[in-house]
Structures are given as structure tokens and as C-alpha cells.
Coordinates of C-alpha atoms and ligand atoms in Angstrom, one line a residue:
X188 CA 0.0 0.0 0.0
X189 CA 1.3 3.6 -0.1
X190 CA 0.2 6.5 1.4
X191 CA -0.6 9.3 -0.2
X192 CA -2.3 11.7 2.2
X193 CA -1.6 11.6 6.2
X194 CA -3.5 13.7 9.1
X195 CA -1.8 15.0 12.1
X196 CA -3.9 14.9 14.8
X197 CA -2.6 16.8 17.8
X198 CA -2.5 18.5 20.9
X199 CA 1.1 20.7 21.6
X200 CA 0.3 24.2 24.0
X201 CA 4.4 24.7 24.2
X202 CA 4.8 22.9 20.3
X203 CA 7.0 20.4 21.0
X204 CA 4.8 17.8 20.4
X205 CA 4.2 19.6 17.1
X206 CA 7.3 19.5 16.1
X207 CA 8.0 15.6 16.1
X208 CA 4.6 14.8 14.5
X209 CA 6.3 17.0 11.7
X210 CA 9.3 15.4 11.4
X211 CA 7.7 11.9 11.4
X212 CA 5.5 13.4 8.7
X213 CA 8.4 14.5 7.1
X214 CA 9.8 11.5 7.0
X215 CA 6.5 9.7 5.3
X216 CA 7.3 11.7 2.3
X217 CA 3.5 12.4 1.7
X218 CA 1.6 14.2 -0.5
X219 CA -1.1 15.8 1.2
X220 CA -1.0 16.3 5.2
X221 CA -3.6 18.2 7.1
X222 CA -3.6 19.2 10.6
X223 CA -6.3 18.7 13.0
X224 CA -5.3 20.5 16.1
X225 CA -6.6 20.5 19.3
X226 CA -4.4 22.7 20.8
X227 CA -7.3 25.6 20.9
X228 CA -10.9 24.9 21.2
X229 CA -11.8 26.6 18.0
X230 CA -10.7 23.3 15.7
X231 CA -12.5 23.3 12.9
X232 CA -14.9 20.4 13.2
X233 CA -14.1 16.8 11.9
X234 CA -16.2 16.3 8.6
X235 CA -18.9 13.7 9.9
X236 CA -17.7 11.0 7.6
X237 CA -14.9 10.9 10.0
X238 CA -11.4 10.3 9.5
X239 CA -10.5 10.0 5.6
X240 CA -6.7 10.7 4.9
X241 CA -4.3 7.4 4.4
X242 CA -2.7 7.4 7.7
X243 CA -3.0 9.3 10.6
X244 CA 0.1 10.8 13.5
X245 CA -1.8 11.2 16.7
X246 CA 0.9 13.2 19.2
X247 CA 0.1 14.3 22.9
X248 CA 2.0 15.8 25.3
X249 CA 2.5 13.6 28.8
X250 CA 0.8 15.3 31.6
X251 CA 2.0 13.5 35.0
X252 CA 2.0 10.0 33.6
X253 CA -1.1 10.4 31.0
X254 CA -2.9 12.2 28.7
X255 CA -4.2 15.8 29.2
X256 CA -8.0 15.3 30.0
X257 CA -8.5 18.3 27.8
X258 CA -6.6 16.5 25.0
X259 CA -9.0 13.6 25.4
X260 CA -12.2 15.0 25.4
X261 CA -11.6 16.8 22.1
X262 CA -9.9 13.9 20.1
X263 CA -12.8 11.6 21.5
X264 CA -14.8 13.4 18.9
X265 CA -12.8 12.3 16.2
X266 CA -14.1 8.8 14.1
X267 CA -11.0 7.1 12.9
X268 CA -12.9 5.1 10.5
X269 CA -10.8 2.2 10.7
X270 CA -7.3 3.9 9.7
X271 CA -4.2 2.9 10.0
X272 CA -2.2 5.2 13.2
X273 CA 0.5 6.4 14.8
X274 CA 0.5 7.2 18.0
X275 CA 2.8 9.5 19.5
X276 CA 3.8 10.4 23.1
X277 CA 6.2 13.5 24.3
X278 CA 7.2 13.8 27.4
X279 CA 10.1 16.2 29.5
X280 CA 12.9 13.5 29.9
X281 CA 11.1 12.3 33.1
X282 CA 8.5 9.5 32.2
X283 CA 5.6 8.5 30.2
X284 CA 4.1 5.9 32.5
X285 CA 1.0 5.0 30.7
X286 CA 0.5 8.0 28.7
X287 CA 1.3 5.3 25.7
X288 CA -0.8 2.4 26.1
X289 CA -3.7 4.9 26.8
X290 CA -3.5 7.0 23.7
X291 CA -3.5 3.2 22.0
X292 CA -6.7 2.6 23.7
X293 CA -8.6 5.8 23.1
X294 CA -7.2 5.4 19.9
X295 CA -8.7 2.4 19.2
X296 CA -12.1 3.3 20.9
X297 CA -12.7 5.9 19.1
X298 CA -11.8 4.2 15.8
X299 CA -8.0 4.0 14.7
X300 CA -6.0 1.1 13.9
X301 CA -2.6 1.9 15.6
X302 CA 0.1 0.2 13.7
X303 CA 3.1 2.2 15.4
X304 CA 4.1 4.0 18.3
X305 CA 6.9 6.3 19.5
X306 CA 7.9 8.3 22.9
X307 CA 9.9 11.3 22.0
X308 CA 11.4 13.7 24.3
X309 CA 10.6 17.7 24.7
X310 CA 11.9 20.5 26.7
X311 CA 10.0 19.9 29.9
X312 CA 7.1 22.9 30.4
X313 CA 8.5 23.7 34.0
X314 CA 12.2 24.1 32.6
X315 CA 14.0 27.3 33.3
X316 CA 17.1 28.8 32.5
X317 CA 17.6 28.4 35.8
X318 CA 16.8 24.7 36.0
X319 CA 16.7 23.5 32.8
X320 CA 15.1 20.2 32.0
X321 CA 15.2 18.5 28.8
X322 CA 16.6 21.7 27.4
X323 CA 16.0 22.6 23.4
X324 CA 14.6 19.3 22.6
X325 CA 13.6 18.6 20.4
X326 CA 17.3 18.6 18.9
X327 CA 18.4 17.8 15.7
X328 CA 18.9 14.1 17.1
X329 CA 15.7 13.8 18.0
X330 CA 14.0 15.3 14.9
X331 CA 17.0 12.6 12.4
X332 CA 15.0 9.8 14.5
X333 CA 11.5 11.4 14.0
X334 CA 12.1 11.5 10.2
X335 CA 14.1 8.3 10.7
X336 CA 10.8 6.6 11.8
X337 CA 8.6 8.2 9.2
X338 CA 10.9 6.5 6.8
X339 CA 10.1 3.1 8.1
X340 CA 6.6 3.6 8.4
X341 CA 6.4 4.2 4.8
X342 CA 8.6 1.2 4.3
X343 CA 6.4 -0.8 6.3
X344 CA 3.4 0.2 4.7
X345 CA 4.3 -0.7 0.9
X346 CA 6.1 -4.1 2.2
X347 CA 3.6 -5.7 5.0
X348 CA 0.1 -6.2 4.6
X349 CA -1.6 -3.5 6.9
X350 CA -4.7 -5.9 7.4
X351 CA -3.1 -7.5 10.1
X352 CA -5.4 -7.5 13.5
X353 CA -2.6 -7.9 16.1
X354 CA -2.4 -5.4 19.0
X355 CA 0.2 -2.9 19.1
X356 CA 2.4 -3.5 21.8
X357 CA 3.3 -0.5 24.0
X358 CA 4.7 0.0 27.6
X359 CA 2.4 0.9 30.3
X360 CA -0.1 -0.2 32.4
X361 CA -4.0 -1.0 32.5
X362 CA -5.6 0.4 35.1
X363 CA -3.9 3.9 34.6
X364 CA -2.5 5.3 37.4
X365 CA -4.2 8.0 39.0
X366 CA -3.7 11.1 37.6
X367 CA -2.1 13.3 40.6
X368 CA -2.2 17.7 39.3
X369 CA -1.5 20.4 41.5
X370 CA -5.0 22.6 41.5
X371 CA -5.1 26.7 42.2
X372 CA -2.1 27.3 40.7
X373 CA -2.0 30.1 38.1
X374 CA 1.2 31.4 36.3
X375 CA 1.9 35.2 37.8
X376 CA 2.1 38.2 36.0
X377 CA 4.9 40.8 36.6
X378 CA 3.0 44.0 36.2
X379 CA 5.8 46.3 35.6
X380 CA 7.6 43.9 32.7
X381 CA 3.7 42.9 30.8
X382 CA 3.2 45.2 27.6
X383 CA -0.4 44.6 27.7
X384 CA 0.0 43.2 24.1
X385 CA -2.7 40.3 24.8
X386 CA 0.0 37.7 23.3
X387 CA -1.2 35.5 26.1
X388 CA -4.3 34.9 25.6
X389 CA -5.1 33.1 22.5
X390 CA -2.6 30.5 22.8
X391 CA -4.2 29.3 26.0
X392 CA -5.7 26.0 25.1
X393 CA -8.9 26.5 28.0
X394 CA -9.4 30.4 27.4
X395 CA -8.5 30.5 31.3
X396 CA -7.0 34.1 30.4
X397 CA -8.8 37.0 30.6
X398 CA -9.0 38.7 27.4
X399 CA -10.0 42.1 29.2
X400 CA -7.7 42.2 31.7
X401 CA -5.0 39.2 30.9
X402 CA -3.6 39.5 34.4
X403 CA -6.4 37.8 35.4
X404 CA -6.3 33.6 34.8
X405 CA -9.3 31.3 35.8
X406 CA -8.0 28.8 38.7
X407 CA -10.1 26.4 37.8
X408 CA -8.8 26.4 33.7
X409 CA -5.5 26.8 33.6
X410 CA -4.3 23.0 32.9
X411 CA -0.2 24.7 34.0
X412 CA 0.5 24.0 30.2
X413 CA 3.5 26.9 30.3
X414 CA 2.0 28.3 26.5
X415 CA 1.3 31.7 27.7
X416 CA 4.7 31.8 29.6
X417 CA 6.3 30.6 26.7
X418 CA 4.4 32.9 24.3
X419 CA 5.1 36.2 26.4
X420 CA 7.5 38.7 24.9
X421 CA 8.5 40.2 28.1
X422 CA 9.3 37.3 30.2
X423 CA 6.6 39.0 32.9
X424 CA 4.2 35.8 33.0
X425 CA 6.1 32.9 35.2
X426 CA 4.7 30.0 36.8
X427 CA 6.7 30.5 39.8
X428 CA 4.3 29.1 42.3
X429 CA 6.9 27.7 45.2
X430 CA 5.0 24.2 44.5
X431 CA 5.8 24.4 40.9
X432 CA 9.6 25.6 41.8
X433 CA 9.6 22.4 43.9
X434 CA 8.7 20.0 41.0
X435 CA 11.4 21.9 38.7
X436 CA 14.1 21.9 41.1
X437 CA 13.2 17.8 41.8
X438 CA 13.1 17.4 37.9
X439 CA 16.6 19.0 37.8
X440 CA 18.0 17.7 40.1
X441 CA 16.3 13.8 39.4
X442 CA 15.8 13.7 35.3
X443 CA 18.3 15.8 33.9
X444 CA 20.5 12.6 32.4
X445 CA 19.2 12.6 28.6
X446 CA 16.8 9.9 28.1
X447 CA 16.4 8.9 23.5
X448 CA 13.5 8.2 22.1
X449 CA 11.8 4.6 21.8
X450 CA 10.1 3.6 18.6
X451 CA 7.6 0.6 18.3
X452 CA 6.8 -0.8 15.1
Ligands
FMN800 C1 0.9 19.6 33.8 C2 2.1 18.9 33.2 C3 2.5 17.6 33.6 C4 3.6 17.0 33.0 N1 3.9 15.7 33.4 C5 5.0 15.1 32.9 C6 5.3 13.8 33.2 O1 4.6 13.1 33.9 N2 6.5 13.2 32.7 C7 7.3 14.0 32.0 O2 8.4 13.5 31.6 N3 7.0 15.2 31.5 C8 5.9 15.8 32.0 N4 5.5 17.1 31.6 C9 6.3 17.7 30.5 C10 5.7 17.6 29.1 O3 5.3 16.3 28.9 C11 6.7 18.1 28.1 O4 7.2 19.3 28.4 C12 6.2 18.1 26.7 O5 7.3 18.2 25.8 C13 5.1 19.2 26.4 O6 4.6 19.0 25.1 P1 4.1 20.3 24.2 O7 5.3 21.1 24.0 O8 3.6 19.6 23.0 O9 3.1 21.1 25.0 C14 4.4 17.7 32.1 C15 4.0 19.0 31.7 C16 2.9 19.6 32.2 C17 2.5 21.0 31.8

């Protein structure tokens, strides 16, 4: 079989998960790729024949050992259609636990046919230049492997019959474990650095940012994603909650040897 057309299905608020689904993509040497991202809750809808492209990358950022919740609820409304996947995991060089096996499940629930799976690395959300963690990745190792595996995909497709019903095997466990968060914890704003300029508040993947007065974020939103700290020009928004400073310093101090990606065809 060859594929022609590929979808990239995706949720990335601080892009690094963006940028591996690219690479793989790259790699698959398609003709046509469209992007259904559910970064922001403005996606355009799925059309209601469902899925339709060749083959689709499915990429989610790993949010303490699993998927985001608000990453789920949106792809849920996605219908595979039977299609061939592959499912893609980042996570900030500490550990994907079963962020894996259940993006294979949904995946399969809601229609897909996962036929490979990868865990890449990403600069971690809570990294600093102070503690850094997972630093600039992905690097140009990281993105060689990406494309690397796109590669084989293709290869796999045109030389194996993609009818086959076995399970994908991934790491991870069934039941999940239970998803621990911090709630009540906002990033702050530095008054005297913000320029008022708004950047802020449309990359903010639950519209927890005020759009009057962007100083202002809804507790009870913010998912702690990092994309408006990342997207602020004047370094004035900073999750620098002391519980957050905790986790970075533990992350520094715990996860800073580089971990390489694992691919599973
Ligand atoms: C709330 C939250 C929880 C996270 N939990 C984990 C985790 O369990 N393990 C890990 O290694 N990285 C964890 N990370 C780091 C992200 O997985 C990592 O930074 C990823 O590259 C972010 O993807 P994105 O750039 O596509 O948003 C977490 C980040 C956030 C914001």
C-alpha cells in the first residue's frame, strides 16, 4: 500500500509535540498532510464522515504519567474510521508511564488502527534557564530519529500487509495510574515587565485568560501548560508558584541525564 495523504492529529500548547509529528510526517514523504489541532478549542470540526486521509500521527504531550484530560475530550470526537495510526507520546525526559498504552486505547475506541508507536522527548514545560530540563529538545537528534521513523513507516506500509489484527504492543499499564495535578495554581504576571500586548491569551488551550484584563487567569482552567509563559514577549508571565519551583528543582535535580526516544513498530 502507499500512502498518499496523512493527518496529524494533535494537541502541543508549548509545540514540542508539534514539532515531532512534523518530522515523522516529514519523513512519510506524503503528498497531502492536514492538521487537525486540538491545541485551541476553535478546531475546525471533523467532517462527519470521520477520518479520511491514508494514515494518521496522533501526538500528545504527557501530563503526569497520561494524557491531558483536555486532550482527550476533544480527540474523542474524532471517528477514525478504521485507519491505520501512529500514536505518539512527548514527554520532558522524566516519564511517560502509561501515557502510551492509553492514547493506543482511546485510539482504538474511538476508531484508529494503531500500527506504530513512538515516545519522544521535549523541553519539559516547568524548565527554566535556571533549572533547565530536557533543554532545546527537540534537537536535531531527536527530529534525524522522527524523520528516521517516518521512513520506516512508509517502508512498512508498501512491504507488510496493513490488514493484520494484532495489538500494538506499548509499555504501560491497564488500570492507569491515578492522575495526581496540582490545582489553584495560576502562572503570575509581573505587572511592571507585561506590555499589555494580549500575546497571552489566545494560545491558551482552555481560554483560562482573561481577554479584558490578561492579568487575570481562571483557577479552575489553567491546565499549568507553560504556553502563555512561553508565548510572552516580556518574560513578565512565570509559573513561579513555590510548589511548581519544587517539581522543577526535583526534575533538575532527578531527570536531567538525557533519556532517547523509543520507537515501536
Ligand atoms: C501539567 C504537566 C504535567 C507534566 N507531566 C509530565 C510527566 O509526567 N512526565 C514527563 O516526563 N514530563 C511531563 N511534563 C512535561 C511535558 O510532557 C513536556 O514538556 C512536553 O514536551 C510538552 O509538550 P508540548 O510542547 O507539545 O506542549 C508535564 C508538563 C505539564 C505541563
Amino acid at each position: 500500500m502507499i500512502i498518499d495523504s496523512t493527518g496529524l492529529i494533535l494537541f502541543s500548547p508549548t509545540q514540542t509535540t508539534k514539532k515531532i509529528i512534523e518530522g515523522i510526517a516529514q519523513g512519510l514523504q506524503v503528498t497531502t498532510k492536514q492538521y487537525f489541532d486540538l491545541t485551541l478549542p476553535d478546531t475546525i470540526a471533523h467532517p462527519s464522515q470521520g477520518f479520511t486521509q491514508d494514515l494518521a500521527i496522533i501526538g500528545a504531550p504527557v501530563y503526569a504519567g497520561r494524557l491531558p484530560s483536555v486532550m482527550l475530550s476533544r480527540f474523542k470526537q474524532i471517528k477514525g474510521n478504521g485507519r491505520p495510526a501512529v500514536i505518539v507520546v512527548v514527554y520532558g525526559n522524566r516519564a511517560y508511564e502509561d501515557a502510551l498504552i492509553e492514547l493506543r486505547n482511546v485510539a482504538i475506541e474511538i476508531g484508529f488502527k494503531p500500527i506504530a508507536a513512538g515516545a519522544f522527548i521535549g523541553e519539559h514545560s516547568y524548565s527554566t534557564s535556571d533549572l533547565p530540563i530536557a533543554k532545546s529538545r527537540p534537537d536535531a537528534d531527536d527530529m534525524a530519529t522522527a524523520h528516521k521513523f517516518g521512513k520506516e513507516i512508509r517502508k512498512k506500509f508498501m512491504t507488510e500487509i496493513s490488514n493484520t489484527n494484532e495489538l500494538l504492543q506499548v509499555p504501560g499499564n491497564f488500570p492507569y495510574k491515578e492522575i495526581q495535578m496540582l490545582s489553584g495554581v495560576v502562572p503570575s504576571v509581573n505587572e511592571a515587565l507585561c506590555l499589555r500586548c494580549r500575546k497571552c491569551v489566545p494560545v491558551c488551550p482552555t481560554v483560562a485568560i482573561d481577554k479584558e484584563n490578561p492579568m487575570n487567569t481562571a483557577k479552575d482552567l489553567c491546565i499549568r501548560c507553560c504556553a502563555c509563559v512561553k508565548a510572552c514577549p516580556s518574560y513578565a508571565k512565570l509559573l513561579d508558584d513555590p510548589r511548581i519551583k519544587q517539581a522543577a528543582e526535583w526534575l533538575y535535580a532527578n531527570f536531567s541525564v538525557r533519556k532517547e526516544p523509543e520507537i515501536y513498530l
